[in-house]
Amino acid sequence: MVRASLTVGRPLDRETARTLARELRRAEALGVAVRALRHRDLSRRRLEERLERHGTRADAGAEALAALERAGLVDDARVAAGRAQALAERGYGDAAIRAALEREGLAAELVTEALATLEPEAARAGRLLERRGAGARTLRWLAARGFEASTLEDVVGFADGA
């Protein structure tokens, strides 16, 4: 109401009504985005998709996302780093992490930066091999989880034996 310059006794002309409607759409879009962020960080693209599914107009959604970015609530670099770390802790290799981050709609440079902050893939693969055993079945499992063949070869000493 403040942004629409509404005051008691002021007549509601067409321009003021339009401004009020625009501000209400913006506030609704902001509410949808904040509720989506309540549970976990989301990339800007994921939030845009959520707003679109909700039926939010593009201009209201863009304004809401810009406000959330200024407030630091939407940060694709933070999303990329956090998601990469979580996937690495769950036993995924760099290729799988890269694919997951790209599906989130994150920029290639952010994905590369996030992967660079992780523990080396060979160290993660070595730890998983120690825990699960260094058999052919484990190597196939690691390959399916996105570990590069060259990494597995370095860690185990052979690659195509699996």
mmCIF file of C-alpha atoms in Angstrom:
data_model
loop_
_atom_site.group_PDB
_atom_site.id
_atom_site.type_symbol
_atom_site.label_atom_id
_atom_site.label_comp_id
_atom_site.label_asym_id
_atom_site.label_seq_id
_atom_site.Cartn_x
_atom_site.Cartn_y
_atom_site.Cartn_z
ATOM 1 C CA MET A 1 0.000 0.000 0.000
ATOM 2 C CA VAL A 2 2.887 2.304 0.706
ATOM 3 C CA ARG A 3 4.513 1.680 -2.683
ATOM 4 C CA ALA A 4 1.150 2.318 -4.361
ATOM 5 C CA SER A 5 0.874 5.625 -2.430
ATOM 6 C CA LEU A 6 -2.458 4.699 -0.909
ATOM 7 C CA THR A 7 -3.673 6.887 1.922
ATOM 8 C CA VAL A 8 -6.979 7.248 3.720
ATOM 9 C CA GLY A 9 -9.314 9.475 1.769
ATOM 10 C CA ARG A 10 -7.363 9.332 -1.488
ATOM 11 C CA PRO A 11 -9.534 8.336 -4.430
ATOM 12 C CA LEU A 12 -8.597 5.069 -6.099
ATOM 13 C CA ASP A 13 -7.966 6.111 -9.679
ATOM 14 C CA ARG A 14 -6.989 3.769 -12.486
ATOM 15 C CA GLU A 15 -3.223 4.366 -12.220
ATOM 16 C CA THR A 16 -3.196 3.812 -8.460
ATOM 17 C CA ALA A 17 -5.241 0.620 -8.880
ATOM 18 C CA ARG A 18 -2.732 -0.656 -11.452
ATOM 19 C CA THR A 19 0.174 0.158 -9.157
ATOM 20 C CA LEU A 20 -1.570 -1.585 -6.271
ATOM 21 C CA ALA A 21 -2.231 -4.697 -8.396
ATOM 22 C CA ARG A 22 1.421 -4.772 -9.535
ATOM 23 C CA GLU A 23 2.633 -4.511 -5.933
ATOM 24 C CA LEU A 24 0.266 -7.243 -4.796
ATOM 25 C CA ARG A 25 1.584 -9.564 -7.544
ATOM 26 C CA ARG A 26 5.128 -8.739 -6.502
ATOM 27 C CA ALA A 27 4.353 -9.456 -2.838
ATOM 28 C CA GLU A 28 2.713 -12.772 -3.741
ATOM 29 C CA ALA A 29 5.730 -13.788 -5.843
ATOM 30 C CA LEU A 30 8.038 -12.858 -2.991
ATOM 31 C CA GLY A 31 5.976 -14.981 -0.611
ATOM 32 C CA VAL A 32 6.083 -18.010 -2.910
ATOM 33 C CA ALA A 33 9.859 -17.707 -3.327
ATOM 34 C CA VAL A 34 10.522 -17.257 0.391
ATOM 35 C CA ARG A 35 8.364 -20.290 1.238
ATOM 36 C CA ALA A 36 10.328 -22.326 -1.302
ATOM 37 C CA LEU A 37 13.606 -21.236 0.296
ATOM 38 C CA ARG A 38 12.376 -22.138 3.774
ATOM 39 C CA HIS A 39 13.531 -25.751 3.445
ATOM 40 C CA ARG A 40 16.753 -25.483 1.437
ATOM 41 C CA ASP A 41 18.746 -23.236 -0.848
ATOM 42 C CA LEU A 42 17.518 -23.224 -4.433
ATOM 43 C CA SER A 43 19.147 -21.884 -7.560
ATOM 44 C CA ARG A 44 17.680 -18.883 -9.295
ATOM 45 C CA ARG A 45 16.475 -21.085 -12.138
ATOM 46 C CA ARG A 46 14.672 -23.465 -9.757
ATOM 47 C CA LEU A 47 12.958 -20.502 -8.111
ATOM 48 C CA GLU A 48 11.946 -19.120 -11.502
ATOM 49 C CA GLU A 49 10.437 -22.516 -12.364
ATOM 50 C CA ARG A 50 8.588 -22.611 -9.045
ATOM 51 C CA LEU A 51 7.176 -19.133 -9.620
ATOM 52 C CA GLU A 52 6.158 -20.050 -13.153
ATOM 53 C CA ARG A 53 4.346 -23.199 -11.941
ATOM 54 C CA HIS A 54 2.577 -21.051 -9.368
ATOM 55 C CA GLY A 55 1.305 -18.806 -12.169
ATOM 56 C CA THR A 56 3.315 -15.744 -11.228
ATOM 57 C CA ARG A 57 3.769 -13.142 -13.928
ATOM 58 C CA ALA A 58 7.313 -12.886 -15.223
ATOM 59 C CA ASP A 59 7.783 -9.231 -14.219
ATOM 60 C CA ALA A 60 6.639 -9.839 -10.633
ATOM 61 C CA GLY A 61 8.828 -12.933 -10.379
ATOM 62 C CA ALA A 62 11.880 -11.104 -11.691
ATOM 63 C CA GLU A 63 11.393 -8.276 -9.203
ATOM 64 C CA ALA A 64 10.959 -10.724 -6.321
ATOM 65 C CA LEU A 65 14.084 -12.680 -7.278
ATOM 66 C CA ALA A 66 16.096 -9.487 -7.640
ATOM 67 C CA ALA A 67 15.029 -8.435 -4.134
ATOM 68 C CA LEU A 68 15.988 -11.839 -2.728
ATOM 69 C CA GLU A 69 19.376 -11.668 -4.449
ATOM 70 C CA ARG A 70 20.022 -8.221 -2.985
ATOM 71 C CA ALA A 71 19.138 -9.616 0.445
ATOM 72 C CA GLY A 72 21.544 -12.541 -0.062
ATOM 73 C CA LEU A 73 18.852 -15.215 0.076
ATOM 74 C CA VAL A 74 19.373 -16.293 -3.537
ATOM 75 C CA ASP A 75 23.018 -17.038 -4.270
ATOM 76 C CA ASP A 76 23.847 -19.533 -7.011
ATOM 77 C CA ALA A 77 27.507 -19.789 -5.923
ATOM 78 C CA ARG A 78 26.446 -20.820 -2.420
ATOM 79 C CA VAL A 79 23.922 -23.306 -3.841
ATOM 80 C CA ALA A 80 26.568 -24.840 -6.106
ATOM 81 C CA ALA A 81 29.148 -25.195 -3.332
ATOM 82 C CA GLY A 82 26.682 -26.620 -0.834
ATOM 83 C CA ARG A 83 25.086 -29.069 -3.228
ATOM 84 C CA ALA A 84 28.497 -30.246 -4.511
ATOM 85 C CA GLN A 85 29.708 -30.834 -0.956
ATOM 86 C CA ALA A 86 26.531 -32.741 -0.031
ATOM 87 C CA LEU A 87 26.780 -34.987 -3.081
ATOM 88 C CA ALA A 88 30.489 -35.643 -2.492
ATOM 89 C CA GLU A 89 29.727 -36.650 1.105
ATOM 90 C CA ARG A 90 27.059 -39.041 -0.192
ATOM 91 C CA GLY A 91 29.661 -40.818 -2.343
ATOM 92 C CA TYR A 92 29.259 -39.261 -5.773
ATOM 93 C CA GLY A 93 32.072 -38.600 -8.223
ATOM 94 C CA ASP A 94 32.815 -35.380 -10.047
ATOM 95 C CA ALA A 95 30.927 -36.321 -13.226
ATOM 96 C CA ALA A 96 27.717 -37.059 -11.326
ATOM 97 C CA ILE A 97 28.095 -33.893 -9.260
ATOM 98 C CA ARG A 98 28.664 -31.820 -12.386
ATOM 99 C CA ALA A 99 25.551 -33.291 -14.017
ATOM 100 C CA ALA A 100 23.422 -32.646 -10.930
ATOM 101 C CA LEU A 101 24.580 -29.032 -10.678
ATOM 102 C CA GLU A 102 23.947 -28.432 -14.369
ATOM 103 C CA ARG A 103 20.419 -29.857 -13.972
ATOM 104 C CA GLU A 104 19.901 -27.260 -11.233
ATOM 105 C CA GLY A 105 20.555 -24.611 -13.890
ATOM 106 C CA LEU A 106 23.805 -23.363 -12.414
ATOM 107 C CA ALA A 107 26.346 -21.629 -14.635
ATOM 108 C CA ALA A 108 29.316 -23.674 -15.848
ATOM 109 C CA GLU A 109 31.845 -21.452 -14.066
ATOM 110 C CA LEU A 110 30.007 -21.863 -10.753
ATOM 111 C CA VAL A 111 29.980 -25.635 -11.231
ATOM 112 C CA THR A 112 33.710 -25.632 -11.931
ATOM 113 C CA GLU A 113 34.416 -23.490 -8.866
ATOM 114 C CA ALA A 114 32.291 -25.754 -6.672
ATOM 115 C CA LEU A 115 34.100 -28.868 -7.890
ATOM 116 C CA ALA A 116 37.457 -27.212 -7.258
ATOM 117 C CA THR A 117 36.594 -26.762 -3.569
ATOM 118 C CA LEU A 118 35.953 -30.476 -3.052
ATOM 119 C CA GLU A 119 38.385 -33.044 -1.774
ATOM 120 C CA PRO A 120 40.128 -34.694 -4.761
ATOM 121 C CA GLU A 121 38.048 -37.365 -6.439
ATOM 122 C CA ALA A 122 40.802 -39.967 -6.011
ATOM 123 C CA ALA A 123 40.795 -39.522 -2.228
ATOM 124 C CA ARG A 124 37.008 -39.903 -2.072
ATOM 125 C CA ALA A 125 37.125 -42.991 -4.307
ATOM 126 C CA GLY A 126 39.936 -44.507 -2.220
ATOM 127 C CA ARG A 127 37.944 -44.096 0.971
ATOM 128 C CA LEU A 128 34.870 -45.715 -0.585
ATOM 129 C CA LEU A 129 36.970 -48.607 -1.921
ATOM 130 C CA GLU A 130 38.418 -49.217 1.551
ATOM 131 C CA ARG A 131 34.980 -49.240 3.083
ATOM 132 C CA ARG A 132 33.262 -51.432 0.470
ATOM 133 C CA GLY A 133 36.179 -53.581 -0.696
ATOM 134 C CA ALA A 134 38.160 -53.270 -3.921
ATOM 135 C CA GLY A 135 36.246 -55.801 -6.009
ATOM 136 C CA ALA A 136 34.821 -55.499 -9.491
ATOM 137 C CA ARG A 137 31.330 -54.903 -8.096
ATOM 138 C CA THR A 138 32.543 -51.890 -6.100
ATOM 139 C CA LEU A 139 34.322 -50.486 -9.146
ATOM 140 C CA ARG A 140 31.130 -50.744 -11.211
ATOM 141 C CA TRP A 141 29.229 -49.063 -8.367
ATOM 142 C CA LEU A 142 31.762 -46.215 -8.256
ATOM 143 C CA ALA A 143 31.630 -45.798 -12.034
ATOM 144 C CA ALA A 144 27.827 -45.623 -11.853
ATOM 145 C CA ARG A 145 28.148 -42.907 -9.188
ATOM 146 C CA GLY A 146 30.130 -40.679 -11.533
ATOM 147 C CA PHE A 147 33.751 -41.494 -10.751
ATOM 148 C CA GLU A 148 36.033 -41.195 -13.766
ATOM 149 C CA ALA A 149 37.668 -44.366 -15.118
ATOM 150 C CA SER A 150 41.096 -42.710 -14.872
ATOM 151 C CA THR A 151 40.487 -41.991 -11.180
ATOM 152 C CA LEU A 152 39.508 -45.588 -10.544
ATOM 153 C CA GLU A 153 42.562 -46.755 -12.465
ATOM 154 C CA ASP A 154 44.809 -44.554 -10.337
ATOM 155 C CA VAL A 155 43.230 -45.724 -7.115
ATOM 156 C CA VAL A 156 42.998 -49.451 -7.858
ATOM 157 C CA GLY A 157 45.653 -49.919 -10.519
ATOM 158 C CA PHE A 158 43.319 -51.091 -13.270
ATOM 159 C CA ALA A 159 40.237 -49.651 -14.931
ATOM 160 C CA ASP A 160 38.662 -51.973 -17.439
ATOM 161 C CA GLY A 161 38.832 -55.074 -15.267
ATOM 162 C CA ALA A 162 35.439 -54.165 -13.818
#
